[in-house]
């Protein structure tokens, strides 16, 4: 399999651009990992060269998973076909290398359906949603996906299925302000025009706060040091201008950060 990927890698000319152990974004990575990390580039080039879409990518992910049985994998998948590919690969890896508490993650896990959600729950996969996209792309999601938006960033369905899920902004693709994600998860609306997007997936403020805090730490095996305010944990805290539990849901994007503490030290003060 590596020979196949290597041959395709070299045939595209990218091997001249990125050599083994070259610096990529300030990190030194082995060539094989670089090849897999830019699988999206492979997909585009594969189509240009006449390969069928998703021909090589599922095999690459499967190889990665099977060869990293002791690692908590994080991979990106947005559409339901891409999510299916990741679920299939994780399922195959866990069948070959059973492991409790693996915490494999699917970043975005954008479009799903009840069958996929049931499989994600059974396998113990952690989806990381980005509901801030709903606030800026909601109308287009409705236009292109129709009723499928009922399972777009399906936070309510995840909770109902017993899935531990976390939230991220996906910055710099969207603004890093977490209030955007809070608004999207709480209201499920496009802020530009007020269009509703899959309202059945609304969740409440305490649930969203947990997804941002404890669940985020849990997803990276760090819940013993952060994610909640407890003795012995890092005092990573924000002080907000409003009480999120009582503030109007429609106005949460106006909430501001007054102070930020990292490990108990004030690192930001709003002037």
Tab-separated table of N, CA and C in Angstrom, residues 147-248:
chain	number	residue	atom	x	y	z
A	147	UNK	N	-33.616	18.694	3.559
A	147	UNK	CA	-33.946	18.080	4.854
A	147	UNK	C	-32.738	17.452	5.536
A	148	UNK	N	-31.648	17.270	4.817
A	148	UNK	CA	-30.459	16.669	5.429
A	148	UNK	C	-29.860	17.565	6.502
A	149	UNK	N	-30.231	18.860	6.519
A	149	UNK	CA	-29.714	19.743	7.578
A	149	UNK	C	-30.228	19.328	8.945
A	150	UNK	N	-31.245	18.465	8.987
A	150	UNK	CA	-31.722	17.958	10.279
A	150	UNK	C	-30.650	17.125	10.975
A	151	UNK	N	-29.630	16.690	10.220
A	151	UNK	CA	-28.523	15.933	10.817
A	151	UNK	C	-27.184	16.587	10.492
A	152	UNK	N	-27.209	17.926	10.405
A	152	UNK	CA	-25.989	18.704	10.223
A	152	UNK	C	-25.509	19.174	11.594
A	153	UNK	N	-24.257	18.813	11.956
A	153	UNK	CA	-23.752	19.099	13.306
A	153	UNK	C	-24.818	18.696	14.320
A	154	UNK	N	-25.104	17.416	14.353
A	154	UNK	CA	-26.291	16.865	15.018
A	154	UNK	C	-26.102	16.715	16.528
A	155	UNK	N	-25.946	17.822	17.229
A	155	UNK	CA	-25.611	17.796	18.651
A	155	UNK	C	-26.687	17.122	19.496
A	156	UNK	N	-27.949	17.445	19.256
A	156	UNK	CA	-29.029	16.834	20.040
A	156	UNK	C	-29.060	15.328	19.833
A	157	UNK	N	-28.916	14.888	18.592
A	157	UNK	CA	-28.926	13.450	18.326
A	157	UNK	C	-27.727	12.759	18.959
A	158	UNK	N	-26.576	13.433	18.975
A	158	UNK	CA	-25.412	12.856	19.646
A	158	UNK	C	-25.704	12.634	21.128
A	159	UNK	N	-26.245	13.651	21.771
A	159	UNK	CA	-26.550	13.527	23.196
A	159	UNK	C	-27.578	12.426	23.452
A	160	UNK	N	-28.621	12.381	22.630
A	160	UNK	CA	-29.657	11.366	22.799
A	160	UNK	C	-29.106	9.959	22.612
A	161	UNK	N	-28.053	9.820	21.801
A	161	UNK	CA	-27.445	8.512	21.556
A	161	UNK	C	-26.363	8.174	22.569
A	162	UNK	N	-26.108	9.082	23.525
A	162	UNK	CA	-25.080	8.831	24.529
A	162	UNK	C	-23.671	9.098	24.051
A	163	UNK	N	-23.528	9.864	22.981
A	163	UNK	CA	-22.217	10.170	22.407
A	163	UNK	C	-21.605	11.367	23.137
A	164	UNK	N	-20.329	11.255	23.496
A	164	UNK	CA	-19.602	12.406	24.029
A	164	UNK	C	-19.117	13.226	22.842
A	165	UNK	N	-19.559	14.466	22.751
A	165	UNK	CA	-19.190	15.325	21.632
A	165	UNK	C	-18.651	16.644	22.151
A	166	UNK	N	-17.771	17.243	21.381
A	166	UNK	CA	-17.193	18.534	21.749
A	166	UNK	C	-17.406	19.516	20.600
A	167	UNK	N	-17.118	20.782	20.862
A	167	UNK	CA	-17.315	21.849	19.887
A	167	UNK	C	-15.997	22.578	19.660
A	168	UNK	N	-15.736	22.942	18.405
A	168	UNK	CA	-14.599	23.786	18.063
A	168	UNK	C	-15.032	24.842	17.063
A	169	UNK	N	-14.275	25.913	16.968
A	169	UNK	CA	-14.652	27.005	16.063
A	169	UNK	C	-14.261	26.720	14.620
A	170	UNK	N	-13.251	25.895	14.404
A	170	UNK	CA	-12.608	25.677	13.101
A	170	UNK	C	-11.923	26.947	12.608
A	171	UNK	N	-11.501	27.793	13.535
A	171	UNK	CA	-10.706	28.962	13.166
A	171	UNK	C	-9.396	28.495	12.520
A	172	UNK	N	-8.874	29.149	11.486
A	172	UNK	CA	-9.284	30.458	10.981
A	172	UNK	C	-10.323	30.415	9.855
A	173	UNK	N	-10.916	29.247	9.602
A	173	UNK	CA	-11.957	29.200	8.579
A	173	UNK	C	-13.158	30.021	9.020
A	174	UNK	N	-13.478	29.963	10.320
A	174	UNK	CA	-14.477	30.857	10.899
A	174	UNK	C	-13.789	31.690	11.971
A	175	UNK	N	-14.503	32.657	12.524
A	175	UNK	CA	-13.939	33.501	13.569
A	175	UNK	C	-13.756	32.674	14.842
A	176	UNK	N	-12.655	32.890	15.570
A	176	UNK	CA	-12.412	32.079	16.771
A	176	UNK	C	-13.344	32.381	17.935
A	177	UNK	N	-14.116	33.455	17.876
A	177	UNK	CA	-15.015	33.820	18.974
A	177	UNK	C	-15.980	32.673	19.274
A	178	UNK	N	-15.911	32.057	20.462
A	178	UNK	CA	-16.781	30.917	20.769
A	178	UNK	C	-18.254	31.280	20.835
A	179	UNK	N	-18.572	32.573	20.964
A	179	UNK	CA	-19.983	32.978	21.008
A	179	UNK	C	-20.692	32.689	19.687
A	180	UNK	N	-19.938	32.647	18.606
A	180	UNK	CA	-20.547	32.284	17.321
A	180	UNK	C	-21.024	30.839	17.343
A	181	UNK	N	-20.195	29.951	17.865
A	181	UNK	CA	-20.591	28.546	17.973
A	181	UNK	C	-21.736	28.381	18.959
A	182	UNK	N	-21.672	29.148	20.060
A	182	UNK	CA	-22.755	29.099	21.042
A	182	UNK	C	-24.077	29.496	20.395
A	183	UNK	N	-24.066	30.574	19.616
A	183	UNK	CA	-25.276	31.030	18.929
A	183	UNK	C	-25.784	29.959	17.961
A	184	UNK	N	-24.880	29.368	17.182
A	184	UNK	CA	-25.292	28.360	16.211
A	184	UNK	C	-25.890	27.127	16.853
A	185	UNK	N	-25.307	26.665	17.956
A	185	UNK	CA	-25.807	25.468	18.631
A	185	UNK	C	-27.107	25.745	19.374
A	186	UNK	N	-27.231	26.961	19.893
A	186	UNK	CA	-28.387	27.326	20.708
A	186	UNK	C	-29.601	27.695	19.859
A	187	UNK	N	-29.359	28.427	18.764
A	187	UNK	CA	-30.460	28.961	17.960
A	187	UNK	C	-30.652	28.257	16.622
A	188	UNK	N	-29.592	27.638	16.097
A	188	UNK	CA	-29.649	26.971	14.786
A	188	UNK	C	-30.191	27.921	13.717
A	189	UNK	N	-29.609	29.123	13.651
A	189	UNK	CA	-30.059	30.120	12.686
A	189	UNK	C	-28.881	30.761	11.956
A	190	UNK	N	-29.133	31.124	10.706
A	190	UNK	CA	-28.216	31.963	9.941
A	190	UNK	C	-28.412	33.391	10.423
A	191	UNK	N	-27.355	34.000	10.948
A	191	UNK	CA	-27.495	35.344	11.528
A	191	UNK	C	-27.756	36.414	10.484
A	192	UNK	N	-27.366	36.168	9.244
A	192	UNK	CA	-27.532	37.200	8.221
A	192	UNK	C	-28.993	37.381	7.822
A	193	UNK	N	-29.780	36.303	7.898
A	193	UNK	CA	-31.142	36.372	7.382
A	193	UNK	C	-32.182	35.718	8.294
A	194	UNK	N	-31.741	35.094	9.390
A	194	UNK	CA	-32.666	34.486	10.336
A	194	UNK	C	-33.213	33.139	9.937
A	195	UNK	N	-32.702	32.556	8.833
A	195	UNK	CA	-33.193	31.247	8.397
A	195	UNK	C	-32.856	30.172	9.428
A	196	UNK	N	-33.823	29.318	9.750
A	196	UNK	CA	-33.601	28.204	10.668
A	196	UNK	C	-32.953	27.044	9.927
A	197	UNK	N	-32.074	26.336	10.628
A	197	UNK	CA	-31.315	25.241	10.011
A	197	UNK	C	-31.351	24.036	10.948
A	198	UNK	N	-32.212	23.066	10.664
A	198	UNK	CA	-32.251	21.850	11.474
A	198	UNK	C	-32.533	22.119	12.933
A	199	UNK	N	-33.658	22.752	13.225
A	199	UNK	CA	-33.962	23.162	14.609
A	199	UNK	C	-34.059	21.990	15.576
A	200	UNK	N	-34.303	20.786	15.065
A	200	UNK	CA	-34.413	19.617	15.937
A	200	UNK	C	-33.110	19.328	16.677
A	201	UNK	N	-32.002	19.927	16.231
A	201	UNK	CA	-30.704	19.669	16.843
A	201	UNK	C	-30.302	20.723	17.878
A	202	UNK	N	-31.218	21.601	18.268
A	202	UNK	CA	-30.894	22.600	19.291
A	202	UNK	C	-30.507	21.933	20.619
A	203	UNK	N	-29.560	22.520	21.292
A	203	UNK	CA	-29.185	22.089	22.644
A	203	UNK	C	-29.174	23.318	23.546
A	204	UNK	N	-29.101	23.096	24.861
A	204	UNK	CA	-29.184	24.236	25.774
A	204	UNK	C	-27.797	24.692	26.230
A	205	UNK	N	-27.784	25.812	26.944
A	205	UNK	CA	-26.519	26.447	27.323
A	205	UNK	C	-25.629	25.539	28.191
A	206	UNK	N	-26.146	24.917	29.264
A	206	UNK	CA	-25.259	24.043	30.059
A	206	UNK	C	-24.640	22.915	29.229
A	207	UNK	N	-25.411	22.352	28.315
A	207	UNK	CA	-24.870	21.287	27.466
A	207	UNK	C	-23.769	21.820	26.557
A	208	UNK	N	-23.964	23.007	26.000
A	208	UNK	CA	-22.959	23.604	25.112
A	208	UNK	C	-21.695	23.934	25.886
A	209	UNK	N	-21.849	24.480	27.092
A	209	UNK	CA	-20.670	24.805	27.914
A	209	UNK	C	-19.853	23.541	28.189
A	210	UNK	N	-20.537	22.452	28.490
A	210	UNK	CA	-19.817	21.193	28.745
A	210	UNK	C	-19.092	20.717	27.486
A	211	UNK	N	-19.715	20.875	26.329
A	211	UNK	CA	-19.057	20.468	25.078
A	211	UNK	C	-17.787	21.279	24.840
A	212	UNK	N	-17.833	22.562	25.182
A	212	UNK	CA	-16.674	23.425	25.010
A	212	UNK	C	-15.568	23.137	26.021
A	213	UNK	N	-15.931	22.717	27.215
A	213	UNK	CA	-14.968	22.638	28.316
A	213	UNK	C	-14.560	21.193	28.620
A	214	UNK	N	-15.335	20.525	29.462
A	214	UNK	CA	-14.956	19.176	29.882
A	214	UNK	C	-14.844	18.220	28.704
A	215	UNK	N	-15.829	18.252	27.801
A	215	UNK	CA	-15.792	17.297	26.690
A	215	UNK	C	-14.613	17.551	25.756
A	216	UNK	N	-14.255	18.827	25.591
A	216	UNK	CA	-13.080	19.137	24.783
A	216	UNK	C	-11.822	18.565	25.397
A	217	UNK	N	-11.704	18.695	26.715
A	217	UNK	CA	-10.541	18.114	27.408
A	217	UNK	C	-10.568	16.597	27.330
A	218	UNK	N	-11.759	16.016	27.489
A	218	UNK	CA	-11.897	14.551	27.426
A	218	UNK	C	-11.468	14.025	26.061
A	219	UNK	N	-11.806	14.750	25.007
A	219	UNK	CA	-11.479	14.295	23.652
A	219	UNK	C	-9.979	14.182	23.417
A	220	UNK	N	-9.192	14.946	24.181
A	220	UNK	CA	-7.738	14.895	24.030
A	220	UNK	C	-7.054	14.271	25.241
A	221	UNK	N	-7.804	13.468	26.016
A	221	UNK	CA	-7.260	12.757	27.177
A	221	UNK	C	-6.696	13.713	28.232
A	222	UNK	N	-7.300	14.897	28.367
A	222	UNK	CA	-6.777	15.892	29.299
A	222	UNK	C	-7.783	16.281	30.376
A	223	UNK	N	-8.831	15.475	30.570
A	223	UNK	CA	-9.859	15.843	31.537
A	223	UNK	C	-9.368	15.802	32.979
A	224	UNK	N	-8.207	15.176	33.217
A	224	UNK	CA	-7.662	15.131	34.580
A	224	UNK	C	-6.930	16.415	34.956
A	225	UNK	N	-6.640	17.259	33.959
A	225	UNK	CA	-5.900	18.490	34.265
A	225	UNK	C	-6.677	19.752	33.893
A	226	UNK	N	-7.711	19.632	33.057
A	226	UNK	CA	-8.469	20.830	32.685
A	226	UNK	C	-9.868	20.435	32.219
A	227	UNK	N	-10.664	21.431	31.872
A	227	UNK	CA	-12.017	21.159	31.402
A	227	UNK	C	-13.090	21.410	32.449
A	228	UNK	N	-12.686	21.534	33.702
A	228	UNK	CA	-13.626	21.834	34.785
A	228	UNK	C	-12.852	22.529	35.895
A	229	UNK	N	-13.586	23.267	36.746
A	229	UNK	CA	-12.956	23.985	37.853
A	229	UNK	C	-12.958	23.101	39.084
A	230	UNK	N	-11.811	22.467	39.350
A	230	UNK	CA	-11.669	21.545	40.478
A	230	UNK	C	-10.283	21.718	41.086
A	231	UNK	N	-10.147	21.441	42.377
A	231	UNK	CA	-8.827	21.514	43.005
A	231	UNK	C	-7.827	20.612	42.282
A	232	UNK	N	-6.649	21.145	42.044
A	232	UNK	CA	-5.598	20.376	41.401
A	232	UNK	C	-5.558	20.501	39.892
A	233	UNK	N	-6.576	21.112	39.286
A	233	UNK	CA	-6.580	21.278	37.834
A	233	UNK	C	-6.067	22.668	37.460
A	234	UNK	N	-5.690	22.807	36.191
A	234	UNK	CA	-5.268	24.109	35.694
A	234	UNK	C	-6.416	25.108	35.817
A	235	UNK	N	-6.110	26.296	36.272
A	235	UNK	CA	-7.141	27.332	36.400
A	235	UNK	C	-7.216	28.116	35.094
A	236	UNK	N	-7.720	27.447	34.049
A	236	UNK	CA	-7.933	28.103	32.753
A	236	UNK	C	-9.379	28.601	32.732
A	237	UNK	N	-9.554	29.895	32.816
A	237	UNK	CA	-10.876	30.472	33.080
A	237	UNK	C	-11.091	31.701	32.201
A	238	UNK	N	-12.335	31.905	31.771
A	238	UNK	CA	-12.733	33.186	31.187
A	238	UNK	C	-13.831	33.789	32.055
A	239	UNK	N	-13.792	35.097	32.195
A	239	UNK	CA	-14.848	35.835	32.879
A	239	UNK	C	-15.606	36.615	31.811
A	240	UNK	N	-16.917	36.367	31.712
A	240	UNK	CA	-17.731	36.955	30.655
A	240	UNK	C	-18.514	38.163	31.143
A	241	UNK	N	-18.969	38.952	30.201
A	241	UNK	CA	-19.705	40.169	30.537
A	241	UNK	C	-21.137	39.889	30.965
A	242	UNK	N	-21.644	38.691	30.660
A	242	UNK	CA	-23.028	38.351	30.977
A	242	UNK	C	-23.102	36.918	31.506
A	243	UNK	N	-24.203	36.608	32.174
A	243	UNK	CA	-24.473	35.250	32.643
A	243	UNK	C	-25.140	34.480	31.497
A	244	UNK	N	-24.433	33.542	30.928
A	244	UNK	CA	-24.953	32.803	29.771
A	244	UNK	C	-26.222	32.028	30.104
A	245	UNK	N	-26.399	31.674	31.353
A	245	UNK	CA	-27.562	30.867	31.735
A	245	UNK	C	-28.855	31.673	31.717
A	246	UNK	N	-28.755	32.995	31.811
A	246	UNK	CA	-29.960	33.829	31.848
A	246	UNK	C	-30.032	34.825	30.699
A	247	UNK	N	-28.957	34.984	29.951
A	247	UNK	CA	-28.916	35.981	28.879
A	247	UNK	C	-29.758	35.511	27.701
A	248	UNK	N	-30.465	36.418	26.993
A	248	UNK	CA	-31.306	36.011	25.860
A	248	UNK	C	-30.518	35.259	24.794
